[in-house]
Amino acid sequence: MNTRALIRLVAFSLVALMCVVSAGAQNTYDRLSILEEFTSATCPPCVPVGVMLKDVISPSKNVVSVRFHMNWPAPNDPFNLDNPTDNDSRRQYYAVSGIPDGYLNGKKTALSTAASLISAINADNDKKSPIKLTVTEVKTTDGGAVTIKINTNVDLKTHKLHVAVVSYHTEIPDLTQTLANSNGETEFDDAMNKMLPNAGGTSLSMSAKEEKTFNFTYNRKAGVCWPEGMQYVVAYVQNTSTKEVINAGTNLVVFEPVVEVEGKAWDYIARSGTKSQTITVTNPTNSELPVAFSIKNADALASAGWSASLDKDVISLKPGTSTTVMVTTTAGSRAYFGAIEFAATPQNVAGISKEGKVQFGYLTEGAKIVVWSGISQGNAGNYIPALETSYGQEVVYVPAADEILQAYDPTSFDVGIFSLSIDGRFAIPGVAQIAQMMTKVGKGVFVSAPMGLAVATYPDNQSSPGYPEANAWLTSKLGLNFVSSSQRYTGNTLTPFAVTGVTGDEVGMGGTWNCNRPTTNWPFYVQITDLMSIKNGSNSISWAYADGNKSNIVGIRCANPGEGRVVYSSFGVEHSNDATARKTLMERIIKYLMPAGDRPEIALNASSLDFGYVAKDAKKELAFVITNTGKADLVISEIDIAGADATEFDVIDGRADVNNRVKVAPNGKHTVRAQFWPGSEKALFTAAISIKSNAGDKTVPVRGTSVATSVETDVVSETGAIGMMLAGSNPVTSSTAVRVRANEYVTLTVVNAAGEVVATIFNGVISGQETISLGSLNLAAGTYNVVASNGQDRAVMSIVVVR
């Protein structure tokens, strides 16, 4: 490089450096970031965002928010009705087309996690700002007089001043009942009430080093959207070309005591037992702070038979000082998770009063059923009332927060219930992990997840932690295929749909559940449900289908050998507003899953007994074995014979009745011997051996004949696993076929009178029934046996061919 070029490069670098230094020198003021969020009380995905922002938005963290409420996805959001013009004007300014949506300092930002949002806020605030906004307000009887003072180091010629009156916290307790398509929210933070003078803002014309003051007034409206004593002001300056907000200011002062738990936050407690916890309360302000102490959920605790008392109720704290409060808790007699909500409430302060809150609590020892809540919004709490009749004394409702999952081992419960709505669909990896922890040790699990299968199997998710494992659990362990996602809405309107239980299934039992808010005041609904199919060889069984189509499977149950049972559905019990239907369904699900780790199981080595031919007044005995494959004692209360020809059969060994119950230990066996003793000649005798036990009821069909014949047209194997029926008369005079009934691999052969295999006419898997022709064999006249075998068991049918 020549000397002249080098000089030019050095000169250019010096100019660039001077520009950087100059820009940095202008940014002398601390920055307050502003998040403008677009939301609605009818938007389900907006709910978790609102929860997340509680951990982010605070002047102490150098960030404030203004939340604009839309009239979609459904109309009549109360804040939008209160001020549609200002809300819609800001929406149009940013061209917002979907919610939740957010703009941090005028730039579109993802509202995904608190960590990512805080990182973006800190990055902006680290740059500082060239302007300062000072916000003051004088409250009037019906509103306020607002003054905004701007000091600037730079020209403000292409900027506007925006001023918003905001309600810090608004509670509308009955909103879920009064707002059609409510998302379940009843509490709202930082809702915009009014823009001053309007959403268009005030154009600025200021030179560097200038100071200017702007004055505004507003009237406070009546109604739920303007809670008394909750209004404050946020002001921000925005570049009209780039939309960048270069700084914000607020008059928000919140008097909030700092509250902390001294000991272990989450612990066990004996039923009817008592424990104490120490709470420290600190005044972080520069003023004396009178504080009242209370248990916010005292009524809810009392309704569960619990109580919590305090050793003091009111105290005045000097600036920067602390006090301790002793909370003594006594548990009730039933299983319960008691989260104690302690509050320290400022009294008579000059500003917005905010309670300092903390939670701690106890789980009663020995609880059997846990409903994990907080994975998605609103619906899990409906499960406990559905369980009250039979299992209410053993059910606990526990938040699925990290610290609580660490405090209470999920495998300590017999049954775990996980409710994922649409907003909780991305929690399926964590839920699958906990579900497998429980089932591996023999515990039962119920997971309702409208889009769990779709999300877990979505190809793009397989590179994210936990998704491959969730995919494997659903597709390999449960044997499910994702078919499609069925949309349950049209435009902004929910589409009602029906779920039908499979007739005869121990969970479905032919029940019907009308879903998607059959009445307008029912807050639980589902926008999409997964439709699934079951892989061949899977241990899963369909128990529910949607839209009257048995192929639209939306509920399965699975009992893998050596593991706890699973019930999985793509609709939730809460999606039906019929309390009786919900209760009945939950009873069946829990009955199927309980008592999980110590359940007896009954297994038979024969599904039927075929005595074949026995001459009149002669006897024949056959036996079958009952095995307890469970982990608790199997108690058999009845083994008896009933049916049309019950008098021709008898249980001669192993019978049970109410006075002689049979107890079979885990892995134990009980042999039942039956006898066929025909007293007359008859072509077919039938009856059934009935078995009743604490693991369910079973029947073993029995049959026999006392008519001597060389031919039979309907036979079964000794275990009943294989059956055959001749499609036509016997003797055979022309072409014919046999119908084979089985659910396994079967070989079908034809054997002549000399015992020689004449032909193998089938070799493969039969699922249900298969008809196999004998016509192509051109059998010569004579007697033949058609033999169907699975390798261990066989059915034999004799045929006579006449030509």
PDB file of N, CA and C in Angstrom, residues 428-513:
ATOM      1  N   ILE A 428     -44.653 -31.846  25.667  1.00  0.00           N
ATOM      2  CA  ILE A 428     -44.729 -33.296  25.520  1.00  0.00           C
ATOM      3  C   ILE A 428     -43.392 -33.995  25.787  1.00  0.00           C
ATOM      4  N   PRO A 429     -42.206 -33.414  25.463  1.00  0.00           N
ATOM      5  CA  PRO A 429     -40.965 -34.122  25.815  1.00  0.00           C
ATOM      6  C   PRO A 429     -40.808 -34.334  27.320  1.00  0.00           C
ATOM      7  N   GLY A 430     -41.096 -33.295  28.122  1.00  0.00           N
ATOM      8  CA  GLY A 430     -40.986 -33.436  29.574  1.00  0.00           C
ATOM      9  C   GLY A 430     -42.011 -34.391  30.136  1.00  0.00           C
ATOM     10  N   VAL A 431     -43.237 -34.319  29.627  1.00  0.00           N
ATOM     11  CA  VAL A 431     -44.294 -35.213  30.100  1.00  0.00           C
ATOM     12  C   VAL A 431     -43.952 -36.661  29.760  1.00  0.00           C
ATOM     13  N   ALA A 432     -43.459 -36.900  28.538  1.00  0.00           N
ATOM     14  CA  ALA A 432     -43.075 -38.259  28.146  1.00  0.00           C
ATOM     15  C   ALA A 432     -41.982 -38.804  29.049  1.00  0.00           C
ATOM     16  N   GLN A 433     -41.042 -37.943  29.437  1.00  0.00           N
ATOM     17  CA  GLN A 433     -39.951 -38.390  30.313  1.00  0.00           C
ATOM     18  C   GLN A 433     -40.490 -38.815  31.673  1.00  0.00           C
ATOM     19  N   ILE A 434     -41.362 -37.998  32.262  1.00  0.00           N
ATOM     20  CA  ILE A 434     -41.917 -38.349  33.574  1.00  0.00           C
ATOM     21  C   ILE A 434     -42.815 -39.573  33.464  1.00  0.00           C
ATOM     22  N   ALA A 435     -43.600 -39.649  32.383  1.00  0.00           N
ATOM     23  CA  ALA A 435     -44.487 -40.799  32.192  1.00  0.00           C
ATOM     24  C   ALA A 435     -43.696 -42.098  32.145  1.00  0.00           C
ATOM     25  N   GLN A 436     -42.562 -42.090  31.446  1.00  0.00           N
ATOM     26  CA  GLN A 436     -41.752 -43.305  31.365  1.00  0.00           C
ATOM     27  C   GLN A 436     -41.085 -43.623  32.693  1.00  0.00           C
ATOM     28  N   MET A 437     -40.701 -42.591  33.451  1.00  0.00           N
ATOM     29  CA  MET A 437     -40.161 -42.841  34.788  1.00  0.00           C
ATOM     30  C   MET A 437     -41.169 -43.625  35.621  1.00  0.00           C
ATOM     31  N   MET A 438     -42.453 -43.241  35.506  1.00  0.00           N
ATOM     32  CA  MET A 438     -43.486 -43.874  36.321  1.00  0.00           C
ATOM     33  C   MET A 438     -43.807 -45.281  35.826  1.00  0.00           C
ATOM     34  N   THR A 439     -43.983 -45.438  34.505  1.00  0.00           N
ATOM     35  CA  THR A 439     -44.378 -46.751  33.997  1.00  0.00           C
ATOM     36  C   THR A 439     -43.277 -47.792  34.163  1.00  0.00           C
ATOM     37  N   LYS A 440     -42.018 -47.364  34.140  1.00  0.00           N
ATOM     38  CA  LYS A 440     -40.925 -48.322  34.306  1.00  0.00           C
ATOM     39  C   LYS A 440     -40.937 -48.989  35.676  1.00  0.00           C
ATOM     40  N   VAL A 441     -41.529 -48.316  36.663  1.00  0.00           N
ATOM     41  CA  VAL A 441     -41.613 -48.912  38.001  1.00  0.00           C
ATOM     42  C   VAL A 441     -43.038 -49.373  38.300  1.00  0.00           C
ATOM     43  N   GLY A 442     -43.828 -49.589  37.227  1.00  0.00           N
ATOM     44  CA  GLY A 442     -45.148 -50.186  37.396  1.00  0.00           C
ATOM     45  C   GLY A 442     -46.261 -49.220  37.720  1.00  0.00           C
ATOM     46  N   LYS A 443     -46.035 -47.899  37.583  1.00  0.00           N
ATOM     47  CA  LYS A 443     -47.065 -46.933  37.916  1.00  0.00           C
ATOM     48  C   LYS A 443     -47.887 -46.569  36.665  1.00  0.00           C
ATOM     49  N   GLY A 444     -49.137 -46.200  36.873  1.00  0.00           N
ATOM     50  CA  GLY A 444     -50.040 -45.882  35.777  1.00  0.00           C
ATOM     51  C   GLY A 444     -49.978 -44.417  35.391  1.00  0.00           C
ATOM     52  N   VAL A 445     -50.264 -44.123  34.109  1.00  0.00           N
ATOM     53  CA  VAL A 445     -50.167 -42.764  33.595  1.00  0.00           C
ATOM     54  C   VAL A 445     -51.327 -42.482  32.646  1.00  0.00           C
ATOM     55  N   PHE A 446     -51.953 -41.322  32.829  1.00  0.00           N
ATOM     56  CA  PHE A 446     -52.950 -40.828  31.877  1.00  0.00           C
ATOM     57  C   PHE A 446     -52.447 -39.506  31.309  1.00  0.00           C
ATOM     58  N   VAL A 447     -52.292 -39.435  29.988  1.00  0.00           N
ATOM     59  CA  VAL A 447     -51.856 -38.220  29.306  1.00  0.00           C
ATOM     60  C   VAL A 447     -52.925 -37.828  28.298  1.00  0.00           C
ATOM     61  N   SER A 448     -53.471 -36.609  28.449  1.00  0.00           N
ATOM     62  CA  SER A 448     -54.362 -36.080  27.417  1.00  0.00           C
ATOM     63  C   SER A 448     -53.630 -34.936  26.732  1.00  0.00           C
ATOM     64  N   ALA A 449     -53.462 -35.050  25.413  1.00  0.00           N
ATOM     65  CA  ALA A 449     -52.642 -34.093  24.664  1.00  0.00           C
ATOM     66  C   ALA A 449     -53.211 -33.938  23.262  1.00  0.00           C
ATOM     67  N   PRO A 450     -54.038 -32.911  23.022  1.00  0.00           N
ATOM     68  CA  PRO A 450     -54.667 -32.754  21.714  1.00  0.00           C
ATOM     69  C   PRO A 450     -53.705 -32.765  20.532  1.00  0.00           C
ATOM     70  N   MET A 451     -52.497 -32.196  20.708  1.00  0.00           N
ATOM     71  CA  MET A 451     -51.520 -32.196  19.610  1.00  0.00           C
ATOM     72  C   MET A 451     -50.197 -32.823  20.027  1.00  0.00           C
ATOM     73  N   GLY A 452     -50.201 -33.635  21.076  1.00  0.00           N
ATOM     74  CA  GLY A 452     -48.958 -34.228  21.564  1.00  0.00           C
ATOM     75  C   GLY A 452     -48.270 -35.105  20.544  1.00  0.00           C
ATOM     76  N   LEU A 453     -49.038 -35.949  19.851  1.00  0.00           N
ATOM     77  CA  LEU A 453     -48.454 -36.865  18.871  1.00  0.00           C
ATOM     78  C   LEU A 453     -47.924 -36.104  17.662  1.00  0.00           C
ATOM     79  N   ALA A 454     -48.673 -35.104  17.194  1.00  0.00           N
ATOM     80  CA  ALA A 454     -48.224 -34.312  16.041  1.00  0.00           C
ATOM     81  C   ALA A 454     -46.912 -33.598  16.339  1.00  0.00           C
ATOM     82  N   VAL A 455     -46.821 -32.990  17.519  1.00  0.00           N
ATOM     83  CA  VAL A 455     -45.619 -32.234  17.878  1.00  0.00           C
ATOM     84  C   VAL A 455     -44.435 -33.166  18.123  1.00  0.00           C
ATOM     85  N   ALA A 456     -44.684 -34.284  18.806  1.00  0.00           N
ATOM     86  CA  ALA A 456     -43.590 -35.207  19.130  1.00  0.00           C
ATOM     87  C   ALA A 456     -42.994 -35.863  17.892  1.00  0.00           C
ATOM     88  N   THR A 457     -43.821 -36.089  16.870  1.00  0.00           N
ATOM     89  CA  THR A 457     -43.334 -36.783  15.673  1.00  0.00           C
ATOM     90  C   THR A 457     -42.943 -35.846  14.543  1.00  0.00           C
ATOM     91  N   TYR A 458     -43.148 -34.541  14.707  1.00  0.00           N
ATOM     92  CA  TYR A 458     -42.851 -33.582  13.638  1.00  0.00           C
ATOM     93  C   TYR A 458     -41.353 -33.628  13.316  1.00  0.00           C
ATOM     94  N   PRO A 459     -40.992 -33.871  12.046  1.00  0.00           N
ATOM     95  CA  PRO A 459     -39.570 -34.060  11.695  1.00  0.00           C
ATOM     96  C   PRO A 459     -38.651 -32.928  12.144  1.00  0.00           C
ATOM     97  N   ASP A 460     -39.105 -31.673  11.998  1.00  0.00           N
ATOM     98  CA  ASP A 460     -38.239 -30.544  12.350  1.00  0.00           C
ATOM     99  C   ASP A 460     -37.938 -30.471  13.835  1.00  0.00           C
ATOM    100  N   ASN A 461     -38.737 -31.148  14.671  1.00  0.00           N
ATOM    101  CA  ASN A 461     -38.508 -31.111  16.121  1.00  0.00           C
ATOM    102  C   ASN A 461     -37.488 -32.140  16.587  1.00  0.00           C
ATOM    103  N   GLN A 462     -37.098 -33.062  15.710  1.00  0.00           N
ATOM    104  CA  GLN A 462     -36.261 -34.179  16.150  1.00  0.00           C
ATOM    105  C   GLN A 462     -34.841 -33.768  16.511  1.00  0.00           C
ATOM    106  N   SER A 463     -34.442 -32.560  16.125  1.00  0.00           N
ATOM    107  CA  SER A 463     -33.110 -32.076  16.498  1.00  0.00           C
ATOM    108  C   SER A 463     -33.120 -31.345  17.835  1.00  0.00           C
ATOM    109  N   SER A 464     -34.306 -31.198  18.431  1.00  0.00           N
ATOM    110  CA  SER A 464     -34.419 -30.505  19.716  1.00  0.00           C
ATOM    111  C   SER A 464     -34.405 -31.516  20.859  1.00  0.00           C
ATOM    112  N   PRO A 465     -33.815 -31.148  22.001  1.00  0.00           N
ATOM    113  CA  PRO A 465     -33.701 -32.094  23.120  1.00  0.00           C
ATOM    114  C   PRO A 465     -35.064 -32.612  23.572  1.00  0.00           C
ATOM    115  N   GLY A 466     -35.134 -33.905  23.800  1.00  0.00           N
ATOM    116  CA  GLY A 466     -36.336 -34.531  24.346  1.00  0.00           C
ATOM    117  C   GLY A 466     -37.333 -35.008  23.317  1.00  0.00           C
ATOM    118  N   TYR A 467     -37.323 -34.422  22.128  1.00  0.00           N
ATOM    119  CA  TYR A 467     -38.326 -34.798  21.122  1.00  0.00           C
ATOM    120  C   TYR A 467     -38.121 -36.207  20.563  1.00  0.00           C
ATOM    121  N   PRO A 468     -36.898 -36.627  20.240  1.00  0.00           N
ATOM    122  CA  PRO A 468     -36.741 -38.010  19.769  1.00  0.00           C
ATOM    123  C   PRO A 468     -37.220 -39.030  20.803  1.00  0.00           C
ATOM    124  N   GLU A 469     -36.966 -38.750  22.085  1.00  0.00           N
ATOM    125  CA  GLU A 469     -37.406 -39.669  23.139  1.00  0.00           C
ATOM    126  C   GLU A 469     -38.928 -39.687  23.253  1.00  0.00           C
ATOM    127  N   ALA A 470     -39.576 -38.518  23.150  1.00  0.00           N
ATOM    128  CA  ALA A 470     -41.036 -38.460  23.182  1.00  0.00           C
ATOM    129  C   ALA A 470     -41.624 -39.172  21.977  1.00  0.00           C
ATOM    130  N   ASN A 471     -40.994 -38.993  20.828  1.00  0.00           N
ATOM    131  CA  ASN A 471     -41.417 -39.668  19.600  1.00  0.00           C
ATOM    132  C   ASN A 471     -41.354 -41.182  19.791  1.00  0.00           C
ATOM    133  N   ALA A 472     -40.243 -41.663  20.342  1.00  0.00           N
ATOM    134  CA  ALA A 472     -40.069 -43.108  20.537  1.00  0.00           C
ATOM    135  C   ALA A 472     -41.091 -43.660  21.521  1.00  0.00           C
ATOM    136  N   TRP A 473     -41.385 -42.909  22.572  1.00  0.00           N
ATOM    137  CA  TRP A 473     -42.366 -43.381  23.560  1.00  0.00           C
ATOM    138  C   TRP A 473     -43.737 -43.569  22.913  1.00  0.00           C
ATOM    139  N   LEU A 474     -44.151 -42.591  22.126  1.00  0.00           N
ATOM    140  CA  LEU A 474     -45.485 -42.651  21.529  1.00  0.00           C
ATOM    141  C   LEU A 474     -45.560 -43.654  20.380  1.00  0.00           C
ATOM    142  N   THR A 475     -44.530 -43.689  19.539  1.00  0.00           N
ATOM    143  CA  THR A 475     -44.609 -44.517  18.335  1.00  0.00           C
ATOM    144  C   THR A 475     -44.105 -45.941  18.540  1.00  0.00           C
ATOM    145  N   SER A 476     -43.088 -46.110  19.394  1.00  0.00           N
ATOM    146  CA  SER A 476     -42.541 -47.458  19.620  1.00  0.00           C
ATOM    147  C   SER A 476     -43.133 -48.106  20.860  1.00  0.00           C
ATOM    148  N   LYS A 477     -43.064 -47.420  21.989  1.00  0.00           N
ATOM    149  CA  LYS A 477     -43.552 -48.016  23.235  1.00  0.00           C
ATOM    150  C   LYS A 477     -45.070 -48.179  23.215  1.00  0.00           C
ATOM    151  N   LEU A 478     -45.791 -47.128  22.764  1.00  0.00           N
ATOM    152  CA  LEU A 478     -47.254 -47.223  22.696  1.00  0.00           C
ATOM    153  C   LEU A 478     -47.735 -47.725  21.341  1.00  0.00           C
ATOM    154  N   GLY A 479     -46.860 -47.743  20.344  1.00  0.00           N
ATOM    155  CA  GLY A 479     -47.231 -48.285  19.048  1.00  0.00           C
ATOM    156  C   GLY A 479     -48.232 -47.449  18.277  1.00  0.00           C
ATOM    157  N   LEU A 480     -48.066 -46.118  18.292  1.00  0.00           N
ATOM    158  CA  LEU A 480     -49.019 -45.231  17.631  1.00  0.00           C
ATOM    159  C   LEU A 480     -48.446 -44.660  16.342  1.00  0.00           C
ATOM    160  N   ASN A 481     -49.315 -44.448  15.375  1.00  0.00           N
ATOM    161  CA  ASN A 481     -48.985 -43.706  14.166  1.00  0.00           C
ATOM    162  C   ASN A 481     -49.774 -42.404  14.166  1.00  0.00           C
ATOM    163  N   PHE A 482     -49.111 -41.310  13.803  1.00  0.00           N
ATOM    164  CA  PHE A 482     -49.826 -40.049  13.619  1.00  0.00           C
ATOM    165  C   PHE A 482     -50.489 -40.068  12.247  1.00  0.00           C
ATOM    166  N   VAL A 483     -51.815 -39.877  12.219  1.00  0.00           N
ATOM    167  CA  VAL A 483     -52.559 -39.884  10.956  1.00  0.00           C
ATOM    168  C   VAL A 483     -52.756 -38.463  10.448  1.00  0.00           C
ATOM    169  N   SER A 484     -53.364 -37.614  11.263  1.00  0.00           N
ATOM    170  CA  SER A 484     -53.599 -36.222  10.865  1.00  0.00           C
ATOM    171  C   SER A 484     -54.056 -35.444  12.082  1.00  0.00           C
ATOM    172  N   SER A 485     -54.092 -34.125  11.943  1.00  0.00           N
ATOM    173  CA  SER A 485     -54.660 -33.263  12.975  1.00  0.00           C
ATOM    174  C   SER A 485     -55.983 -32.729  12.448  1.00  0.00           C
ATOM    175  N   SER A 486     -57.040 -32.939  13.221  1.00  0.00           N
ATOM    176  CA  SER A 486     -58.371 -32.522  12.798  1.00  0.00           C
ATOM    177  C   SER A 486     -58.694 -31.160  13.395  1.00  0.00           C
ATOM    178  N   GLN A 487     -58.929 -30.176  12.536  1.00  0.00           N
ATOM    179  CA  GLN A 487     -59.225 -28.814  12.987  1.00  0.00           C
ATOM    180  C   GLN A 487     -60.624 -28.758  13.571  1.00  0.00           C
ATOM    181  N   ARG A 488     -60.745 -28.150  14.751  1.00  0.00           N
ATOM    182  CA  ARG A 488     -62.030 -28.104  15.456  1.00  0.00           C
ATOM    183  C   ARG A 488     -62.575 -26.678  15.523  1.00  0.00           C
ATOM    184  N   TYR A 489     -62.302 -25.873  14.515  1.00  0.00           N
ATOM    185  CA  TYR A 489     -62.847 -24.523  14.461  1.00  0.00           C
ATOM    186  C   TYR A 489     -62.971 -24.107  12.999  1.00  0.00           C
ATOM    187  N   THR A 490     -63.865 -23.186  12.766  1.00  0.00           N
ATOM    188  CA  THR A 490     -64.024 -22.580  11.446  1.00  0.00           C
ATOM    189  C   THR A 490     -63.974 -21.070  11.639  1.00  0.00           C
ATOM    190  N   GLY A 491     -62.954 -20.427  11.066  1.00  0.00           N
ATOM    191  CA  GLY A 491     -62.773 -19.002  11.307  1.00  0.00           C
ATOM    192  C   GLY A 491     -62.501 -18.765  12.775  1.00  0.00           C
ATOM    193  N   ASN A 492     -63.349 -17.964  13.432  1.00  0.00           N
ATOM    194  CA  ASN A 492     -63.214 -17.701  14.867  1.00  0.00           C
ATOM    195  C   ASN A 492     -64.217 -18.505  15.681  1.00  0.00           C
ATOM    196  N   THR A 493     -64.893 -19.460  15.037  1.00  0.00           N
ATOM    197  CA  THR A 493     -65.960 -20.202  15.709  1.00  0.00           C
ATOM    198  C   THR A 493     -65.539 -21.636  15.980  1.00  0.00           C
ATOM    199  N   LEU A 494     -65.686 -22.073  17.218  1.00  0.00           N
ATOM    200  CA  LEU A 494     -65.389 -23.453  17.580  1.00  0.00           C
ATOM    201  C   LEU A 494     -66.412 -24.386  16.937  1.00  0.00           C
ATOM    202  N   THR A 495     -65.944 -25.557  16.524  1.00  0.00           N
ATOM    203  CA  THR A 495     -66.825 -26.550  15.928  1.00  0.00           C
ATOM    204  C   THR A 495     -67.103 -27.652  16.944  1.00  0.00           C
ATOM    205  N   PRO A 496     -68.346 -27.823  17.383  1.00  0.00           N
ATOM    206  CA  PRO A 496     -68.653 -28.925  18.299  1.00  0.00           C
ATOM    207  C   PRO A 496     -68.374 -30.276  17.630  1.00  0.00           C
ATOM    208  N   PHE A 497     -67.901 -31.226  18.407  1.00  0.00           N
ATOM    209  CA  PHE A 497     -67.684 -32.570  17.874  1.00  0.00           C
ATOM    210  C   PHE A 497     -67.913 -33.576  18.996  1.00  0.00           C
ATOM    211  N   ALA A 498     -68.186 -34.795  18.613  1.00  0.00           N
ATOM    212  CA  ALA A 498     -68.490 -35.839  19.592  1.00  0.00           C
ATOM    213  C   ALA A 498     -67.382 -36.878  19.614  1.00  0.00           C
ATOM    214  N   VAL A 499     -67.084 -37.365  20.810  1.00  0.00           N
ATOM    215  CA  VAL A 499     -66.176 -38.491  21.002  1.00  0.00           C
ATOM    216  C   VAL A 499     -67.000 -39.654  21.525  1.00  0.00           C
ATOM    217  N   THR A 500     -66.796 -40.832  20.943  1.00  0.00           N
ATOM    218  CA  THR A 500     -67.566 -42.014  21.314  1.00  0.00           C
ATOM    219  C   THR A 500     -66.639 -43.069  21.880  1.00  0.00           C
ATOM    220  N   GLY A 501     -67.046 -43.680  22.990  1.00  0.00           N
ATOM    221  CA  GLY A 501     -66.280 -44.769  23.564  1.00  0.00           C
ATOM    222  C   GLY A 501     -66.561 -46.074  22.851  1.00  0.00           C
ATOM    223  N   VAL A 502     -65.522 -46.898  22.702  1.00  0.00           N
ATOM    224  CA  VAL A 502     -65.676 -48.198  22.042  1.00  0.00           C
ATOM    225  C   VAL A 502     -66.569 -49.094  22.899  1.00  0.00           C
ATOM    226  N   THR A 503     -67.615 -49.624  22.304  1.00  0.00           N
ATOM    227  CA  THR A 503     -68.558 -50.488  23.021  1.00  0.00           C
ATOM    228  C   THR A 503     -67.848 -51.720  23.559  1.00  0.00           C
ATOM    229  N   GLY A 504     -68.094 -52.005  24.829  1.00  0.00           N
ATOM    230  CA  GLY A 504     -67.496 -53.179  25.459  1.00  0.00           C
ATOM    231  C   GLY A 504     -66.116 -52.953  26.021  1.00  0.00           C
ATOM    232  N   ASP A 505     -65.460 -51.834  25.684  1.00  0.00           N
ATOM    233  CA  ASP A 505     -64.135 -51.564  26.227  1.00  0.00           C
ATOM    234  C   ASP A 505     -64.258 -51.109  27.675  1.00  0.00           C
ATOM    235  N   GLU A 506     -63.322 -51.521  28.527  1.00  0.00           N
ATOM    236  CA  GLU A 506     -63.437 -51.216  29.947  1.00  0.00           C
ATOM    237  C   GLU A 506     -63.223 -49.746  30.272  1.00  0.00           C
ATOM    238  N   VAL A 507     -62.653 -48.972  29.346  1.00  0.00           N
ATOM    239  CA  VAL A 507     -62.555 -47.526  29.526  1.00  0.00           C
ATOM    240  C   VAL A 507     -63.645 -46.810  28.736  1.00  0.00           C
ATOM    241  N   GLY A 508     -63.770 -47.131  27.452  1.00  0.00           N
ATOM    242  CA  GLY A 508     -64.746 -46.443  26.608  1.00  0.00           C
ATOM    243  C   GLY A 508     -66.190 -46.784  26.930  1.00  0.00           C
ATOM    244  N   MET A 509     -66.490 -48.072  27.004  1.00  0.00           N
ATOM    245  CA  MET A 509     -67.817 -48.580  27.367  1.00  0.00           C
ATOM    246  C   MET A 509     -68.966 -47.887  26.626  1.00  0.00           C
ATOM    247  N   GLY A 510     -68.730 -47.496  25.373  1.00  0.00           N
ATOM    248  CA  GLY A 510     -69.807 -46.917  24.587  1.00  0.00           C
ATOM    249  C   GLY A 510     -70.260 -45.545  25.032  1.00  0.00           C
ATOM    250  N   GLY A 511     -69.457 -44.855  25.848  1.00  0.00           N
ATOM    251  CA  GLY A 511     -69.841 -43.520  26.319  1.00  0.00           C
ATOM    252  C   GLY A 511     -69.788 -42.489  25.201  1.00  0.00           C
ATOM    253  N   THR A 512     -70.429 -41.352  25.418  1.00  0.00           N
ATOM    254  CA  THR A 512     -70.405 -40.250  24.457  1.00  0.00           C
ATOM    255  C   THR A 512     -70.047 -38.970  25.191  1.00  0.00           C
ATOM    256  N   TRP A 513     -69.097 -38.211  24.613  1.00  0.00           N
ATOM    257  CA  TRP A 513     -68.671 -36.942  25.208  1.00  0.00           C
ATOM    258  C   TRP A 513     -68.771 -35.859  24.143  1.00  0.00           C
TER     259      TRP A 513
END
